[in-house]
Short mmCIF file of C-alpha atoms in Angstrom, two decimals:
data_model
loop_
_atom_site.label_atom_id
_atom_site.label_comp_id
_atom_site.label_asym_id
_atom_site.label_seq_id
_atom_site.Cartn_x
_atom_site.Cartn_y
_atom_site.Cartn_z
CA MET A 3 -32.32 10.68 -25.65
CA GLU A 4 -30.27 13.62 -24.47
CA ILE A 5 -30.15 14.38 -20.76
CA ASP A 6 -29.12 17.84 -19.65
CA HIS A 7 -27.46 18.04 -16.23
CA PRO A 8 -26.00 21.54 -15.69
CA ARG A 9 -24.46 20.51 -12.34
CA LEU A 10 -23.02 17.26 -13.61
CA ARG A 11 -19.93 16.07 -11.75
CA ARG A 12 -17.49 14.58 -14.22
CA ASN A 13 -14.94 11.91 -13.44
CA LYS A 14 -11.40 12.69 -14.69
CA ALA A 15 -11.41 9.42 -16.62
CA THR A 16 -14.49 10.46 -18.59
CA THR A 17 -13.81 14.09 -19.52
CA PHE A 18 -13.15 13.09 -23.15
CA LEU A 19 -16.84 12.28 -23.59
CA PRO A 20 -19.02 14.80 -25.47
CA ASP A 21 -21.66 16.67 -23.51
CA LYS A 22 -25.18 15.28 -23.09
CA VAL A 23 -24.38 11.60 -23.62
CA PHE A 24 -25.91 10.35 -20.40
CA ASP A 25 -25.83 11.02 -16.65
CA LEU A 26 -22.23 10.33 -15.57
CA SER A 27 -23.08 10.81 -11.91
CA HIS A 28 -24.79 7.40 -12.03
CA ALA A 29 -22.21 5.40 -13.94
CA PHE A 30 -18.50 4.67 -14.35
CA VAL A 31 -17.44 5.07 -17.96
CA VAL A 32 -13.98 3.96 -19.09
CA PRO A 33 -12.37 3.01 -22.42
CA LEU A 34 -13.00 -0.68 -22.96
CA LYS A 35 -9.38 -1.39 -23.91
CA HIS A 36 -8.26 0.02 -20.54
CA VAL A 37 -10.46 -2.26 -18.44
CA PRO A 38 -8.27 -4.90 -16.66
CA ILE A 39 -9.26 -8.43 -17.66
CA ASP A 40 -9.22 -9.71 -14.07
CA GLY A 41 -11.31 -6.73 -12.94
CA LEU A 42 -13.80 -7.33 -15.75
CA MET A 43 -14.18 -10.99 -14.73
CA ALA A 44 -14.64 -10.02 -11.08
CA LEU A 45 -17.39 -7.58 -12.02
CA LYS A 46 -19.22 -10.15 -14.13
CA ASN A 47 -19.02 -12.77 -11.37
CA CYS A 48 -20.06 -10.52 -8.49
CA SER A 49 -21.88 -7.42 -9.72
CA GLU A 50 -25.60 -7.53 -10.31
CA SER A 51 -25.29 -4.30 -12.31
CA PRO A 52 -24.82 -5.20 -15.98
CA LEU A 53 -21.88 -3.87 -17.94
CA ALA A 54 -22.87 -2.00 -21.08
CA ASP A 55 -20.75 -1.17 -24.11
CA ILE A 56 -21.34 2.25 -25.64
CA SER A 57 -20.08 3.45 -29.00
CA ILE A 58 -19.75 7.16 -29.67
CA PRO A 59 -18.58 8.83 -32.90
CA VAL A 60 -15.12 10.35 -32.79
CA CYS A 61 -15.32 11.96 -36.23
CA SER A 62 -18.21 13.11 -38.39
CA SER A 63 -19.22 11.39 -41.62
CA SER A 64 -20.02 13.18 -44.84
CA SER A 65 -22.82 10.74 -45.60
CA PRO A 66 -26.39 11.57 -44.63
CA GLY A 67 -28.52 9.49 -42.31
CA PRO A 68 -27.46 7.03 -39.56
CA SER A 69 -24.05 5.42 -39.76
CA SER A 70 -22.84 2.02 -38.64
CA PRO A 71 -19.66 1.66 -36.56
CA LYS A 72 -16.60 1.71 -38.80
CA GLY A 73 -18.90 1.05 -41.72
CA SER A 74 -19.10 2.66 -45.12
CA THR A 75 -22.12 4.54 -46.32
CA ALA A 76 -22.79 5.87 -49.78
CA SER A 77 -23.74 9.49 -50.29
CA ALA A 78 -26.09 10.82 -52.97
CA ASP A 79 -23.23 11.46 -55.35
CA GLY A 80 -21.89 7.92 -54.93
CA SER A 81 -18.93 8.87 -52.70
CA THR A 82 -18.17 6.82 -49.60
CA GLY A 83 -17.63 8.20 -46.07
CA GLU A 84 -16.56 6.45 -42.87
CA THR A 85 -17.42 7.07 -39.25
CA ASP A 86 -15.09 5.85 -36.49
CA TYR A 87 -16.51 4.93 -33.10
CA LYS A 88 -14.89 4.74 -29.68
CA THR A 89 -16.07 1.78 -27.59
CA LEU A 90 -16.60 2.44 -23.88
CA THR A 91 -17.74 0.36 -20.95
CA SER A 92 -20.43 1.68 -18.62
CA LEU A 93 -21.21 0.37 -15.13
CA PRO A 94 -24.23 1.88 -13.31
CA LEU A 95 -23.62 2.97 -9.73
CA GLU A 96 -26.67 1.45 -8.09
CA GLU A 97 -24.81 0.51 -4.88
CA PRO A 98 -23.02 3.50 -3.30
CA GLU A 99 -20.81 1.40 -1.03
CA MET A 100 -19.46 -0.52 -4.03
CA MET A 101 -18.21 2.60 -5.80
CA TYR A 102 -14.58 2.32 -4.73
CA THR A 103 -14.58 -1.43 -5.31
CA TYR A 104 -15.74 -0.89 -8.89
CA LEU A 105 -13.27 1.95 -9.34
CA LEU A 106 -10.30 -0.24 -8.43
CA GLN A 107 -11.63 -3.15 -10.49
CA LEU A 108 -11.86 -0.87 -13.52
CA SER A 109 -8.41 0.68 -12.99
CA GLN A 110 -5.10 -0.81 -14.06
CA CYS A 111 -2.13 -0.74 -11.71
CA TYR A 112 -0.16 1.75 -13.80
CA GLU A 113 -2.82 4.40 -13.13
CA ALA A 114 -1.66 4.67 -9.51
CA MET A 115 1.97 5.30 -10.43
CA ALA A 116 3.38 8.57 -9.06
CA PRO A 117 4.90 11.04 -11.57
CA ASN A 118 8.22 11.12 -9.68
CA GLN A 119 8.40 7.39 -8.99
CA LYS A 120 11.90 5.95 -8.57
CA VAL A 121 13.03 2.36 -8.15
CA VAL A 122 16.29 1.40 -6.42
CA ALA A 123 17.97 -1.83 -7.55
CA PHE A 124 20.97 -3.79 -6.23
CA THR A 125 22.90 -6.49 -8.03
CA SER A 126 22.85 -9.90 -6.37
CA ASP A 127 26.63 -9.83 -5.73
CA MET A 128 26.54 -6.52 -3.83
CA PRO A 129 27.56 -6.79 -0.13
CA VAL A 130 24.66 -6.60 2.30
CA ARG A 131 26.16 -3.59 4.12
CA LYS A 132 26.38 -1.50 0.94
CA ALA A 133 22.85 -2.45 -0.04
CA PHE A 134 21.47 -1.29 3.31
CA TYR A 135 23.40 1.97 3.03
CA GLY A 136 21.81 2.36 -0.41
CA LEU A 137 18.34 2.15 1.15
CA VAL A 138 19.27 4.84 3.68
CA TYR A 139 20.84 7.24 1.17
CA ASN A 140 17.85 6.94 -1.16
CA SER A 141 15.33 7.28 1.70
CA THR A 142 13.48 4.18 0.60
CA ARG A 143 12.31 1.07 2.40
CA THR A 144 12.55 -1.38 -0.50
CA GLY A 145 15.10 -2.18 -3.18
CA LEU A 146 14.97 -4.72 -6.01
CA ILE A 147 17.57 -7.49 -6.32
CA VAL A 148 18.85 -7.94 -9.88
CA ASP A 149 20.80 -11.01 -10.97
CA SER A 150 24.36 -9.85 -11.62
CA GLU A 151 24.63 -11.95 -14.81
CA SER A 152 21.21 -12.00 -16.45
CA TYR A 153 19.99 -8.70 -14.93
CA ASN A 154 16.60 -10.26 -14.28
CA ILE A 155 14.76 -9.15 -11.16
CA ILE A 156 14.88 -12.01 -8.67
CA GLY A 157 13.78 -10.56 -5.35
CA VAL A 158 13.31 -7.67 -2.96
CA LEU A 159 15.55 -6.31 -0.20
CA SER A 160 13.71 -4.37 2.50
CA VAL A 161 14.24 -2.87 5.94
CA THR A 162 12.78 -6.11 7.32
CA ASP A 163 15.97 -7.83 6.14
CA PHE A 164 17.96 -5.21 8.02
CA VAL A 165 16.01 -5.84 11.22
CA MET A 166 16.51 -9.58 10.81
CA VAL A 167 20.28 -9.07 10.47
CA LEU A 168 20.38 -7.05 13.68
CA MET A 169 18.33 -9.58 15.59
CA LYS A 170 20.37 -12.57 14.39
CA LEU A 171 23.62 -10.87 15.40
CA TRP A 172 22.13 -9.99 18.77
CA LYS A 173 21.03 -13.57 19.42
CA TYR A 174 24.47 -14.84 18.41
CA GLN A 175 26.08 -12.40 20.83
CA GLN A 176 23.86 -13.65 23.65
CA GLN A 177 24.82 -17.25 22.86
CA VAL A 178 28.51 -16.31 22.96
CA THR A 179 27.99 -14.60 26.30
CA ASN A 180 26.27 -17.68 27.70
CA GLY A 181 29.01 -19.96 26.40
CA ASP A 182 26.81 -21.71 23.83
CA LYS A 183 29.00 -20.62 20.88
CA ASN A 184 32.68 -20.68 20.01
CA GLU A 185 34.17 -17.56 21.57
CA ASN A 186 36.87 -17.49 18.87
CA VAL A 187 34.21 -16.23 16.46
CA THR A 188 33.44 -12.86 18.00
CA THR A 189 30.34 -10.84 17.29
CA GLU A 190 32.52 -8.19 15.61
CA LYS A 191 33.93 -10.79 13.20
CA LEU A 192 30.47 -12.17 12.51
CA THR A 193 29.14 -8.66 11.86
CA ASP A 194 31.89 -8.08 9.31
CA LEU A 195 31.20 -11.45 7.68
CA VAL A 196 27.50 -10.70 7.37
CA GLY A 197 28.21 -7.20 6.09
CA CYS A 198 30.41 -8.59 3.30
CA MET A 199 27.95 -11.35 2.42
CA PRO A 200 26.41 -10.95 -1.08
CA VAL A 201 22.74 -10.00 -1.11
CA ALA A 202 21.78 -13.20 -2.95
CA ARG A 203 23.47 -15.36 -0.33
CA TRP A 204 21.71 -13.53 2.50
CA LYS A 205 18.33 -14.13 0.86
CA GLU A 206 19.14 -17.82 0.39
CA HIS A 207 20.20 -18.04 4.03
CA GLN A 208 16.96 -16.37 5.08
CA LYS A 209 14.97 -18.77 2.91
CA LEU A 210 16.59 -21.82 4.52
CA ASP A 211 16.10 -20.34 7.96
CA GLY A 212 12.42 -19.72 7.28
CA ASP A 213 12.09 -16.72 9.62
CA CYS A 214 9.88 -14.08 8.03
CA TYR A 215 10.91 -15.22 4.56
CA ARG A 216 8.51 -14.19 1.81
CA GLU A 217 8.68 -15.29 -1.75
CA PHE A 218 9.05 -12.75 -4.53
CA ILE A 219 5.50 -11.52 -5.15
CA THR A 220 4.64 -9.23 -8.04
CA VAL A 221 1.65 -7.96 -9.99
CA ASP A 222 1.37 -7.11 -13.68
CA VAL A 223 1.09 -3.49 -14.69
CA LYS A 224 -2.19 -4.24 -16.53
CA ASP A 225 -3.78 -6.09 -13.62
CA SER A 226 -6.51 -4.30 -11.72
CA LEU A 227 -5.71 -2.26 -8.65
CA PHE A 228 -8.30 -4.33 -6.82
CA HIS A 229 -6.31 -7.49 -7.53
CA ALA A 230 -3.18 -5.71 -6.24
CA ILE A 231 -4.73 -4.66 -2.93
CA GLU A 232 -6.06 -8.18 -2.44
CA ILE A 233 -2.47 -9.45 -2.73
CA LEU A 234 -1.24 -6.79 -0.30
CA ARG A 235 -3.85 -7.86 2.23
CA LYS A 236 -3.66 -11.65 1.85
CA ARG A 237 0.15 -11.80 1.79
CA ARG A 238 0.48 -9.10 4.46
CA VAL A 239 3.09 -7.18 2.50
CA HIS A 240 3.46 -3.41 2.40
CA ARG A 241 5.15 -3.01 -0.99
CA LEU A 242 4.33 -4.78 -4.23
CA PRO A 243 6.53 -4.54 -7.36
CA VAL A 244 4.47 -3.77 -10.46
CA MET A 245 6.02 -5.57 -13.43
CA ASP A 246 5.71 -5.17 -17.18
CA SER A 247 5.35 -8.74 -18.45
CA ALA A 248 6.46 -7.73 -21.95
CA THR A 249 9.90 -6.50 -20.84
CA ASN A 250 10.19 -8.04 -17.34
CA ASP A 251 10.96 -4.55 -16.02
CA CYS A 252 9.66 -3.14 -12.75
CA MET A 253 7.57 -0.04 -13.40
CA PHE A 254 7.18 1.04 -9.76
CA ILE A 255 6.55 -0.21 -6.23
CA LEU A 256 2.86 -0.12 -5.28
CA THR A 257 2.05 0.78 -1.67
CA HIS A 258 -1.10 1.31 0.37
CA ARG A 259 -0.31 5.02 0.37
CA ARG A 260 -0.37 5.21 -3.43
CA VAL A 261 -3.70 3.34 -3.58
CA LEU A 262 -5.30 5.62 -0.98
CA HIS A 263 -4.11 8.74 -2.83
CA TYR A 264 -5.55 7.29 -6.04
CA LEU A 265 -8.92 6.80 -4.34
CA TRP A 266 -8.72 10.30 -2.90
CA ASN A 267 -8.48 11.78 -6.42
CA PHE A 268 -12.01 10.51 -7.06
CA CYS A 269 -13.58 11.12 -3.63
CA LEU A 270 -14.70 14.65 -4.45
CA LEU A 271 -16.05 13.57 -7.84
CA LEU A 272 -18.28 10.78 -6.56
CA PRO A 273 -21.22 10.72 -4.13
CA LYS A 274 -20.20 9.93 -0.56
CA PRO A 275 -21.37 6.59 0.88
CA ASP A 276 -23.26 6.86 4.18
CA TYR A 277 -20.32 5.57 6.25
CA MET A 278 -18.27 8.65 5.34
CA THR A 279 -20.26 10.71 7.85
CA LYS A 280 -20.21 8.11 10.64
CA SER A 281 -17.64 8.08 13.46
CA ILE A 282 -14.69 5.70 13.35
CA LYS A 283 -15.71 4.44 16.79
CA GLU A 284 -19.15 3.49 15.52
CA LEU A 285 -17.62 1.79 12.47
CA LYS A 286 -14.91 0.09 14.55
CA LEU A 287 -12.41 1.19 11.94
CA GLY A 288 -8.93 -0.19 12.62
CA CYS A 289 -7.80 -2.05 15.73
CA TRP A 290 -9.70 -1.22 18.94
CA ASP A 291 -9.00 -4.37 20.94
CA ASP A 292 -5.65 -5.95 21.87
CA ILE A 293 -3.69 -2.94 20.64
CA VAL A 294 0.02 -3.69 20.28
CA SER A 295 2.11 -1.00 22.00
CA VAL A 296 5.31 -0.58 24.04
CA ASP A 297 6.27 1.55 27.02
CA GLU A 298 9.05 4.12 26.87
CA SER A 299 11.24 1.86 28.98
CA THR A 300 10.87 -1.16 26.68
CA THR A 301 14.24 -2.19 25.24
CA LEU A 302 14.87 -1.73 21.55
CA ILE A 303 15.54 -5.44 20.96
CA ASP A 304 12.16 -6.32 22.50
CA THR A 305 10.50 -3.69 20.31
CA LEU A 306 12.11 -5.08 17.16
CA ASP A 307 11.14 -8.60 18.18
CA LEU A 308 7.55 -7.39 18.58
CA LEU A 309 7.54 -5.77 15.14
CA ILE A 310 8.75 -8.97 13.49
CA GLY A 311 6.64 -11.33 15.58
CA GLU A 312 3.39 -9.40 15.07
CA LYS A 313 4.22 -8.68 11.39
CA ILE A 314 3.55 -4.97 11.74
CA SER A 315 5.51 -2.05 10.32
CA GLY A 316 5.28 0.26 13.34
CA VAL A 317 4.29 0.33 17.00
CA PRO A 318 3.07 3.19 19.22
CA VAL A 319 5.24 4.13 22.20
CA VAL A 320 3.08 5.02 25.20
CA GLN A 321 4.00 6.91 28.34
CA ASN A 322 5.01 4.68 31.25
CA GLY A 323 1.97 3.95 33.39
CA THR A 324 -0.48 5.59 30.99
CA LYS A 325 -1.90 5.04 27.53
CA LYS A 326 -0.81 8.38 26.10
CA VAL A 327 1.10 8.03 22.82
CA VAL A 328 4.44 9.84 22.92
CA ALA A 329 6.16 8.43 19.81
CA VAL A 330 6.05 5.85 17.04
CA TYR A 331 8.80 3.35 16.28
CA THR A 332 8.96 1.64 12.89
CA ARG A 333 11.13 -0.95 11.19
CA PHE A 334 12.79 1.75 9.09
CA ASP A 335 13.89 3.55 12.28
CA ALA A 336 16.04 0.53 13.16
CA ILE A 337 18.51 1.68 10.51
CA ALA A 338 19.46 4.48 12.90
CA VAL A 339 21.19 1.89 15.09
CA GLY A 340 23.82 1.58 12.37
CA PHE A 341 24.90 -1.65 10.75
CA ASP A 342 28.49 -1.39 11.94
CA GLU A 343 27.74 -0.02 15.40
CA LYS A 344 28.00 -1.98 18.62
CA LEU A 345 25.09 -4.32 19.22
CA GLN A 346 24.95 -3.18 22.83
CA GLN A 347 22.83 -0.31 21.51
CA LEU A 348 19.94 -2.76 21.22
CA ASN A 349 19.81 -2.68 25.03
CA MET A 350 18.78 0.99 25.01
CA SER A 351 15.19 1.94 25.68
CA VAL A 352 12.87 2.61 22.77
CA ALA A 353 12.59 6.24 23.95
CA GLU A 354 16.36 6.61 23.54
CA ALA A 355 16.14 4.92 20.15
CA VAL A 356 13.59 7.50 19.01
CA GLU A 357 16.02 10.26 19.97
CA GLU A 358 18.84 8.53 18.09
CA ARG A 359 16.60 8.39 15.05
CA ARG A 360 16.00 12.12 15.28
CA LYS A 361 19.73 12.86 15.45
CA LEU A 362 20.46 10.72 12.41
CA PHE A 363 17.54 11.57 10.14
CA GLY A 364 16.60 14.98 11.50
CA GLY A 365 13.03 16.17 11.75
CA VAL A 366 10.76 16.12 14.76
CA SER A 367 10.84 13.76 17.68
CA GLY A 368 8.54 12.49 20.37
CA LYS A 369 4.96 13.71 20.53
CA GLU A 370 5.34 15.94 17.47
CA SER A 371 5.83 12.88 15.26
CA VAL A 372 2.51 11.34 16.36
CA VAL A 373 -0.67 12.11 14.42
CA THR A 374 -3.85 11.58 16.42
CA VAL A 375 -7.58 11.93 15.81
CA GLN A 376 -10.49 11.96 18.24
CA GLU A 377 -12.32 8.67 18.64
CA ASP A 378 -15.57 10.32 17.51
CA SER A 379 -14.04 11.70 14.29
CA THR A 380 -15.87 10.90 11.08
CA PHE A 381 -14.49 8.55 8.46
CA TRP A 382 -14.22 11.45 6.02
CA SER A 383 -12.14 13.59 8.41
CA VAL A 384 -9.80 10.65 9.08
CA LEU A 385 -9.41 10.13 5.33
CA GLU A 386 -8.52 13.80 4.92
CA THR A 387 -5.98 13.56 7.72
CA PHE A 388 -4.26 10.58 6.12
CA VAL A 389 -3.90 12.44 2.82
CA GLU A 390 -2.88 15.76 4.38
CA LYS A 391 -0.34 14.37 6.86
CA ASN A 392 0.93 11.65 4.48
CA VAL A 393 1.42 9.11 7.30
CA HIS A 394 1.10 5.33 7.49
CA ARG A 395 -1.03 5.19 10.65
CA LEU A 396 -3.20 7.36 12.89
CA PHE A 397 -4.00 6.97 16.58
CA ALA A 398 -7.53 7.46 17.89
CA VAL A 399 -7.55 8.98 21.38
CA ASP A 400 -10.19 10.04 23.89
CA ASP A 401 -10.59 13.48 25.46
CA GLU A 402 -7.76 12.71 27.91
CA GLY A 403 -5.35 11.70 25.15
CA SER A 404 -5.37 7.99 25.99
CA LEU A 405 -4.88 5.54 23.11
CA LYS A 406 -8.11 3.89 21.97
CA ALA A 407 -7.35 2.56 18.50
CA VAL A 408 -4.74 2.30 15.76
CA ILE A 409 -5.86 2.97 12.19
CA SER A 410 -3.56 2.14 9.29
CA LEU A 411 -3.65 2.82 5.56
CA SER A 412 -4.56 -0.80 4.93
CA ASP A 413 -7.55 -0.44 7.28
CA MET A 414 -8.85 2.49 5.23
CA ILE A 415 -8.46 0.66 1.92
CA TRP A 416 -10.05 -2.48 3.32
CA TYR A 417 -13.09 -0.59 4.54
CA MET A 418 -13.55 1.41 1.34
CA ALA A 419 -12.90 -1.26 -1.31
CA ILE A 420 -12.39 -4.81 -0.01
CA ARG A 421 -15.05 -4.95 2.75
CA PRO A 422 -18.02 -4.15 0.45
CA ASP A 423 -16.90 -6.87 -1.97
CA GLU A 424 -16.51 -9.43 0.84
CA GLU A 425 -19.92 -8.59 2.29
CA LYS A 426 -21.59 -8.78 -1.12
CA ARG A 427 -20.04 -12.16 -1.87
CA ALA A 428 -21.16 -13.43 1.54
CA ASN A 429 -24.72 -12.23 0.92
CA ASN A 430 -24.78 -13.85 -2.51
CA ASN A 431 -23.62 -17.17 -1.03
CA ASP A 432 -26.39 -17.02 1.57
CA LYS A 433 -29.09 -16.64 -1.04
CA PRO A 434 -30.99 -19.86 -1.85
#
């Protein structure tokens, strides 16, 4: 049966289909060979909507009458013709809120890779100081650690390691000042020793110490994007290396930003769920209670300690005595302190640290670097703001500009893709 829909909205992944096959606005259709195995299993275990395989001809046969897939049919003159068929998988969209969950379950990780993706790698014998400088010069927050002999990828070096170095040196300096350490080993000497330490040794030291150490976590390039975002959420990591198991090479580093941009590519092609038009205050999107923030007068060392202790990537800086956001300080900004600078700089206020960041990296400072939305903004408008401003977090404020909530990229992805799956699983478990 042919269905004619003149206003049919077509998904980019299905534009190869011939016209008048069926109503694409009510189904996801993808090549079967591109469906991630883990995503397919998740759909079969959770979705009540059945998966259907569809075969369509990709070339015409010279034989009359119906043809069988990749089968031979005899014509009147005895000649044989063949018809090739492309096998597709169809998933009906009967639950609007599950659309983005299904989309990520049917998408492999490589589909979210940016065209200009670059990966920075350091050999395991490279000094820590040079490796951190490499992160700064390449304007990246994560670098891969490659074994200097086998050239296998063995770990990740991030700005969190840099912050940990600063904090450990600071604590050692305080112990020297209080007479708890040998004064013959000065902080300057220790800084130089740490700076010359090979990357592999620093990671081993961090592993033994146990502070904020995370094992090397990866995902396969053919795994589903849904599986990847589950790892990002459960392990509370911000960057996930996507590996090719056949070559053991890293294809790219997956982030929440890349996943949200991938979802955004399909938002205008799919019907909007009801929550898109509701306010973020009504949905309680993000963190509205117990918001972590610092005053302008808070010292930089206390701010860094808060970032590490709370396992967050950035913290809003509010005006002294008010809740008005004046700046944002992130782990990456700590690089502005300088690895070989005096540790006394960690005694400066976070407001001064923001200014130092501006001098080093350029760009805007203070209030201009903060992106806010009104607390009654709709989910859709917040999603647009994230994509347009290309930021990691937004701040919901009231009419007076006071901070009411912090919304991150991970909050958006959780609400769009993970939350519907969790709620559906919970409902299924409650059924008798």
